[in-house]
Amino acid sequence: MDSKRAQSIGFSAAMGALAGAALTAHRGPRAAITGAVLGGAALAAVDGAARARQKPDEIPAVWARIAASGAIAAPIGWVAGRAGASPLAVGVASGAIAGAMGVRPHKVALGPVVGLAVGAAMRDRPPAQVAAAGVVAFRTVSQLVFREPQVSLVAESAPADRLPFVWYPWKPEPAMSAPATSRRSPTPSAAPTPRPPRT
């Protein structure tokens, strides 16, 4: 396993542990610790499986990105719940934020609708669970409804000489030639016309 892959899996494990603790914190400290262990192992396994299937210069699989999004939303929902936000409000907010990150107008409009549905269905659940479920539900519905890929590496389909904002240190820049200066030889002055002699 290379260092980059190990770092990615380690980061996913830490993120999953934080999410697992947030999802189970309402049951007490012991449940939060158990949730952290299980969440870290689960998200590390998801990231490891995605990285194993990932091809060179390819973004991770969409199911791995959806799982990571839910893991990121869980602690944020827990903080919002501690601040007094209701599960319904957390659901709407999580869907709206996930939709806004989609940038496209149809996704921005879909986000609050999905978040409202999730918040209404889970109004008796902890806000951390509502936030994670709202983000995962929106991204899943968005992936099923809008089939066109939103994230891609543009550099894969463009030759290097068509990328003007990328500097290649191995590609020498064309030498600047000094402007040619033309020196004009002095034009010989015409001989003065002799005057006729005075008489």
mmCIF file of C-alpha atoms in Angstrom:
data_model
loop_
_atom_site.group_PDB
_atom_site.id
_atom_site.type_symbol
_atom_site.label_atom_id
_atom_site.label_comp_id
_atom_site.label_asym_id
_atom_site.label_seq_id
_atom_site.Cartn_x
_atom_site.Cartn_y
_atom_site.Cartn_z
ATOM 1 C CA MET A 1 0.000 0.000 0.000
ATOM 2 C CA ASP A 2 1.458 3.333 -1.041
ATOM 3 C CA SER A 3 1.668 6.291 1.308
ATOM 4 C CA LYS A 4 -1.093 8.329 -0.355
ATOM 5 C CA ARG A 5 -3.562 5.479 -0.132
ATOM 6 C CA ALA A 6 -2.638 4.855 3.501
ATOM 7 C CA GLN A 7 -3.106 8.526 4.328
ATOM 8 C CA SER A 8 -6.500 8.568 2.626
ATOM 9 C CA ILE A 9 -7.685 5.494 4.524
ATOM 10 C CA GLY A 10 -6.367 6.921 7.789
ATOM 11 C CA PHE A 11 -8.190 10.194 7.210
ATOM 12 C CA SER A 12 -11.386 8.302 6.381
ATOM 13 C CA ALA A 13 -11.034 6.259 9.554
ATOM 14 C CA ALA A 14 -10.747 9.421 11.645
ATOM 15 C CA MET A 15 -13.712 10.996 9.867
ATOM 16 C CA GLY A 16 -15.769 7.835 10.320
ATOM 17 C CA ALA A 17 -14.894 7.665 14.006
ATOM 18 C CA LEU A 18 -16.080 11.235 14.516
ATOM 19 C CA ALA A 19 -19.280 10.485 12.626
ATOM 20 C CA GLY A 20 -19.915 7.279 14.558
ATOM 21 C CA ALA A 21 -19.487 9.068 17.858
ATOM 22 C CA ALA A 22 -21.899 11.813 16.767
ATOM 23 C CA LEU A 23 -24.510 9.301 15.585
ATOM 24 C CA THR A 24 -24.532 7.379 18.884
ATOM 25 C CA ALA A 25 -23.762 10.150 21.401
ATOM 26 C CA HIS A 26 -27.405 10.359 22.504
ATOM 27 C CA ARG A 27 -27.048 6.918 24.097
ATOM 28 C CA GLY A 28 -24.188 7.879 26.378
ATOM 29 C CA PRO A 29 -20.380 7.897 26.427
ATOM 30 C CA ARG A 30 -19.967 4.128 26.129
ATOM 31 C CA ALA A 31 -22.197 3.966 23.086
ATOM 32 C CA ALA A 32 -20.338 6.923 21.576
ATOM 33 C CA ILE A 33 -17.010 5.116 21.958
ATOM 34 C CA THR A 34 -18.429 1.974 20.370
ATOM 35 C CA GLY A 35 -19.903 4.042 17.572
ATOM 36 C CA ALA A 36 -16.567 5.737 16.981
ATOM 37 C CA VAL A 37 -14.790 2.397 16.624
ATOM 38 C CA LEU A 38 -17.433 0.977 14.301
ATOM 39 C CA GLY A 39 -17.719 4.175 12.275
ATOM 40 C CA GLY A 40 -13.977 4.451 11.793
ATOM 41 C CA ALA A 41 -13.687 0.845 10.673
ATOM 42 C CA ALA A 42 -16.669 1.104 8.331
ATOM 43 C CA LEU A 43 -15.567 4.272 6.549
ATOM 44 C CA ALA A 44 -11.976 3.032 6.323
ATOM 45 C CA ALA A 45 -13.262 -0.143 4.661
ATOM 46 C CA VAL A 46 -15.368 1.887 2.243
ATOM 47 C CA ASP A 47 -12.440 4.115 1.317
ATOM 48 C CA GLY A 48 -10.096 1.144 0.979
ATOM 49 C CA ALA A 49 -12.498 -0.644 -1.358
ATOM 50 C CA ALA A 50 -12.968 2.500 -3.442
ATOM 51 C CA ARG A 51 -9.229 3.127 -3.695
ATOM 52 C CA ALA A 52 -8.602 -0.487 -4.718
ATOM 53 C CA ARG A 53 -11.028 -0.118 -7.644
ATOM 54 C CA GLN A 54 -9.859 3.375 -8.565
ATOM 55 C CA LYS A 55 -7.955 3.730 -11.811
ATOM 56 C CA PRO A 56 -5.060 6.170 -12.283
ATOM 57 C CA ASP A 57 -6.173 9.811 -12.640
ATOM 58 C CA GLU A 58 -9.738 8.871 -11.697
ATOM 59 C CA ILE A 59 -11.915 10.309 -8.933
ATOM 60 C CA PRO A 60 -13.206 7.916 -6.222
ATOM 61 C CA ALA A 61 -16.431 5.997 -6.818
ATOM 62 C CA VAL A 62 -19.667 7.862 -6.195
ATOM 63 C CA TRP A 63 -20.819 5.508 -3.435
ATOM 64 C CA ALA A 64 -17.645 6.219 -1.484
ATOM 65 C CA ARG A 65 -18.133 9.967 -1.910
ATOM 66 C CA ILE A 66 -21.740 9.691 -0.729
ATOM 67 C CA ALA A 67 -20.651 7.792 2.390
ATOM 68 C CA ALA A 68 -18.007 10.413 3.123
ATOM 69 C CA SER A 69 -20.580 13.203 2.724
ATOM 70 C CA GLY A 70 -22.857 11.550 5.266
ATOM 71 C CA ALA A 71 -19.946 11.154 7.661
ATOM 72 C CA ILE A 72 -19.109 14.844 7.363
ATOM 73 C CA ALA A 73 -22.732 15.867 7.969
ATOM 74 C CA ALA A 74 -23.205 13.823 11.155
ATOM 75 C CA PRO A 75 -20.969 15.898 13.493
ATOM 76 C CA ILE A 76 -22.388 19.118 12.042
ATOM 77 C CA GLY A 77 -25.894 17.891 12.797
ATOM 78 C CA TRP A 78 -24.843 16.974 16.326
ATOM 79 C CA VAL A 79 -23.507 20.499 16.900
ATOM 80 C CA ALA A 80 -26.711 21.977 15.476
ATOM 81 C CA GLY A 81 -28.784 19.815 17.802
ATOM 82 C CA ARG A 82 -26.748 20.885 20.807
ATOM 83 C CA ALA A 83 -27.406 24.476 19.759
ATOM 84 C CA GLY A 84 -31.151 23.863 19.917
ATOM 85 C CA ALA A 85 -32.059 23.093 16.287
ATOM 86 C CA SER A 86 -34.928 20.673 15.790
ATOM 87 C CA PRO A 87 -34.578 17.518 13.665
ATOM 88 C CA LEU A 88 -36.896 19.015 11.059
ATOM 89 C CA ALA A 89 -34.796 22.176 10.783
ATOM 90 C CA VAL A 90 -31.607 20.122 10.605
ATOM 91 C CA GLY A 91 -33.082 17.994 7.826
ATOM 92 C CA VAL A 92 -34.090 20.994 5.743
ATOM 93 C CA ALA A 93 -30.741 22.698 6.323
ATOM 94 C CA SER A 94 -28.702 19.607 5.470
ATOM 95 C CA GLY A 95 -30.640 19.072 2.251
ATOM 96 C CA ALA A 96 -30.375 22.742 1.321
ATOM 97 C CA ILE A 97 -26.618 22.834 1.919
ATOM 98 C CA ALA A 98 -26.051 19.630 -0.039
ATOM 99 C CA GLY A 99 -28.176 20.979 -2.875
ATOM 100 C CA ALA A 100 -26.340 24.296 -2.894
ATOM 101 C CA MET A 101 -23.041 22.451 -3.194
ATOM 102 C CA GLY A 102 -24.429 20.859 -6.353
ATOM 103 C CA VAL A 103 -24.376 24.372 -7.893
ATOM 104 C CA ARG A 104 -26.845 23.498 -10.648
ATOM 105 C CA PRO A 105 -30.296 25.097 -10.243
ATOM 106 C CA HIS A 106 -32.260 21.835 -10.298
ATOM 107 C CA LYS A 107 -30.071 20.399 -7.549
ATOM 108 C CA VAL A 108 -30.319 23.578 -5.497
ATOM 109 C CA ALA A 109 -34.111 23.321 -5.703
ATOM 110 C CA LEU A 110 -34.165 19.587 -4.939
ATOM 111 C CA GLY A 111 -32.033 19.819 -1.798
ATOM 112 C CA PRO A 112 -34.520 21.449 0.593
ATOM 113 C CA VAL A 113 -37.341 19.203 -0.677
ATOM 114 C CA VAL A 114 -35.411 16.025 0.116
ATOM 115 C CA GLY A 115 -34.212 17.498 3.410
ATOM 116 C CA LEU A 116 -37.768 18.373 4.416
ATOM 117 C CA ALA A 117 -38.970 14.857 3.642
ATOM 118 C CA VAL A 118 -36.136 13.292 5.646
ATOM 119 C CA GLY A 119 -36.604 15.698 8.554
ATOM 120 C CA ALA A 120 -40.341 15.020 8.683
ATOM 121 C CA ALA A 121 -39.813 11.256 8.575
ATOM 122 C CA MET A 122 -37.098 11.353 11.269
ATOM 123 C CA ARG A 123 -38.476 14.062 13.541
ATOM 124 C CA ASP A 124 -38.046 11.760 16.553
ATOM 125 C CA ARG A 125 -34.411 10.903 15.774
ATOM 126 C CA PRO A 126 -31.260 12.746 16.930
ATOM 127 C CA PRO A 127 -30.201 15.680 14.722
ATOM 128 C CA ALA A 128 -26.886 13.996 13.862
ATOM 129 C CA GLN A 129 -28.719 11.072 12.308
ATOM 130 C CA VAL A 130 -31.110 13.386 10.501
ATOM 131 C CA ALA A 131 -28.247 15.434 9.018
ATOM 132 C CA ALA A 132 -26.379 12.358 7.790
ATOM 133 C CA ALA A 133 -29.536 10.801 6.376
ATOM 134 C CA GLY A 134 -30.547 14.055 4.674
ATOM 135 C CA VAL A 135 -27.236 14.415 2.859
ATOM 136 C CA VAL A 136 -27.051 10.742 1.892
ATOM 137 C CA ALA A 137 -30.679 10.775 0.697
ATOM 138 C CA PHE A 138 -30.181 13.890 -1.398
ATOM 139 C CA ARG A 139 -27.001 12.660 -3.025
ATOM 140 C CA THR A 140 -28.559 9.269 -3.759
ATOM 141 C CA VAL A 141 -31.708 10.760 -5.275
ATOM 142 C CA SER A 142 -29.628 13.263 -7.231
ATOM 143 C CA GLN A 143 -27.437 10.488 -8.584
ATOM 144 C CA LEU A 144 -30.466 8.477 -9.686
ATOM 145 C CA VAL A 145 -32.435 11.368 -11.189
ATOM 146 C CA PHE A 146 -29.646 13.412 -12.775
ATOM 147 C CA ARG A 147 -27.479 10.887 -14.538
ATOM 148 C CA GLU A 148 -25.002 13.291 -16.089
ATOM 149 C CA PRO A 149 -21.640 13.322 -14.274
ATOM 150 C CA GLN A 150 -20.946 16.497 -12.362
ATOM 151 C CA VAL A 151 -17.321 15.907 -11.344
ATOM 152 C CA SER A 152 -14.674 15.001 -13.903
ATOM 153 C CA LEU A 153 -11.044 15.684 -14.572
ATOM 154 C CA VAL A 154 -10.948 18.044 -17.515
ATOM 155 C CA ALA A 155 -7.198 17.654 -17.901
ATOM 156 C CA GLU A 156 -7.657 14.039 -18.969
ATOM 157 C CA SER A 157 -9.366 15.005 -22.224
ATOM 158 C CA ALA A 158 -7.180 17.956 -23.172
ATOM 159 C CA PRO A 159 -3.646 17.935 -24.562
ATOM 160 C CA ALA A 160 -0.977 19.670 -22.559
ATOM 161 C CA ASP A 161 -0.550 22.502 -25.034
ATOM 162 C CA ARG A 162 -4.247 23.412 -24.680
ATOM 163 C CA LEU A 163 -3.978 24.104 -20.929
ATOM 164 C CA PRO A 164 -2.743 27.712 -20.758
ATOM 165 C CA PHE A 165 -2.836 27.921 -16.949
ATOM 166 C CA VAL A 166 -0.518 24.962 -16.323
ATOM 167 C CA TRP A 167 3.186 25.635 -16.153
ATOM 168 C CA TYR A 168 5.440 22.842 -17.317
ATOM 169 C CA PRO A 169 8.984 23.267 -15.982
ATOM 170 C CA TRP A 170 10.328 20.806 -18.543
ATOM 171 C CA LYS A 171 8.911 22.735 -21.482
ATOM 172 C CA PRO A 172 11.221 25.631 -22.342
ATOM 173 C CA GLU A 173 9.576 28.830 -23.268
ATOM 174 C CA PRO A 174 10.323 30.208 -26.723
ATOM 175 C CA ALA A 175 13.221 32.598 -26.739
ATOM 176 C CA MET A 176 12.338 36.195 -27.179
ATOM 177 C CA SER A 177 14.095 37.548 -30.211
ATOM 178 C CA ALA A 178 15.306 41.096 -30.050
ATOM 179 C CA PRO A 179 13.413 43.451 -32.303
ATOM 180 C CA ALA A 180 15.217 43.986 -35.524
ATOM 181 C CA THR A 181 16.548 47.474 -35.901
ATOM 182 C CA SER A 182 17.117 48.767 -39.347
ATOM 183 C CA ARG A 183 19.899 51.199 -39.784
ATOM 184 C CA ARG A 184 19.348 53.366 -42.743
ATOM 185 C CA SER A 185 22.485 54.501 -44.451
ATOM 186 C CA PRO A 186 22.655 58.227 -44.750
ATOM 187 C CA THR A 187 21.397 59.391 -48.110
ATOM 188 C CA PRO A 188 24.057 61.418 -49.850
ATOM 189 C CA SER A 189 22.948 64.961 -50.261
ATOM 190 C CA ALA A 190 22.485 66.107 -53.802
ATOM 191 C CA ALA A 191 25.216 68.310 -55.212
ATOM 192 C CA PRO A 192 24.269 71.994 -55.197
ATOM 193 C CA THR A 193 23.156 73.321 -58.536
ATOM 194 C CA PRO A 194 25.814 75.765 -59.789
ATOM 195 C CA ARG A 195 24.579 79.307 -60.271
ATOM 196 C CA PRO A 196 25.215 81.029 -63.587
ATOM 197 C CA PRO A 197 28.022 83.609 -63.508
ATOM 198 C CA ARG A 198 27.005 87.235 -63.116
ATOM 199 C CA THR A 199 27.720 89.472 -66.041
#
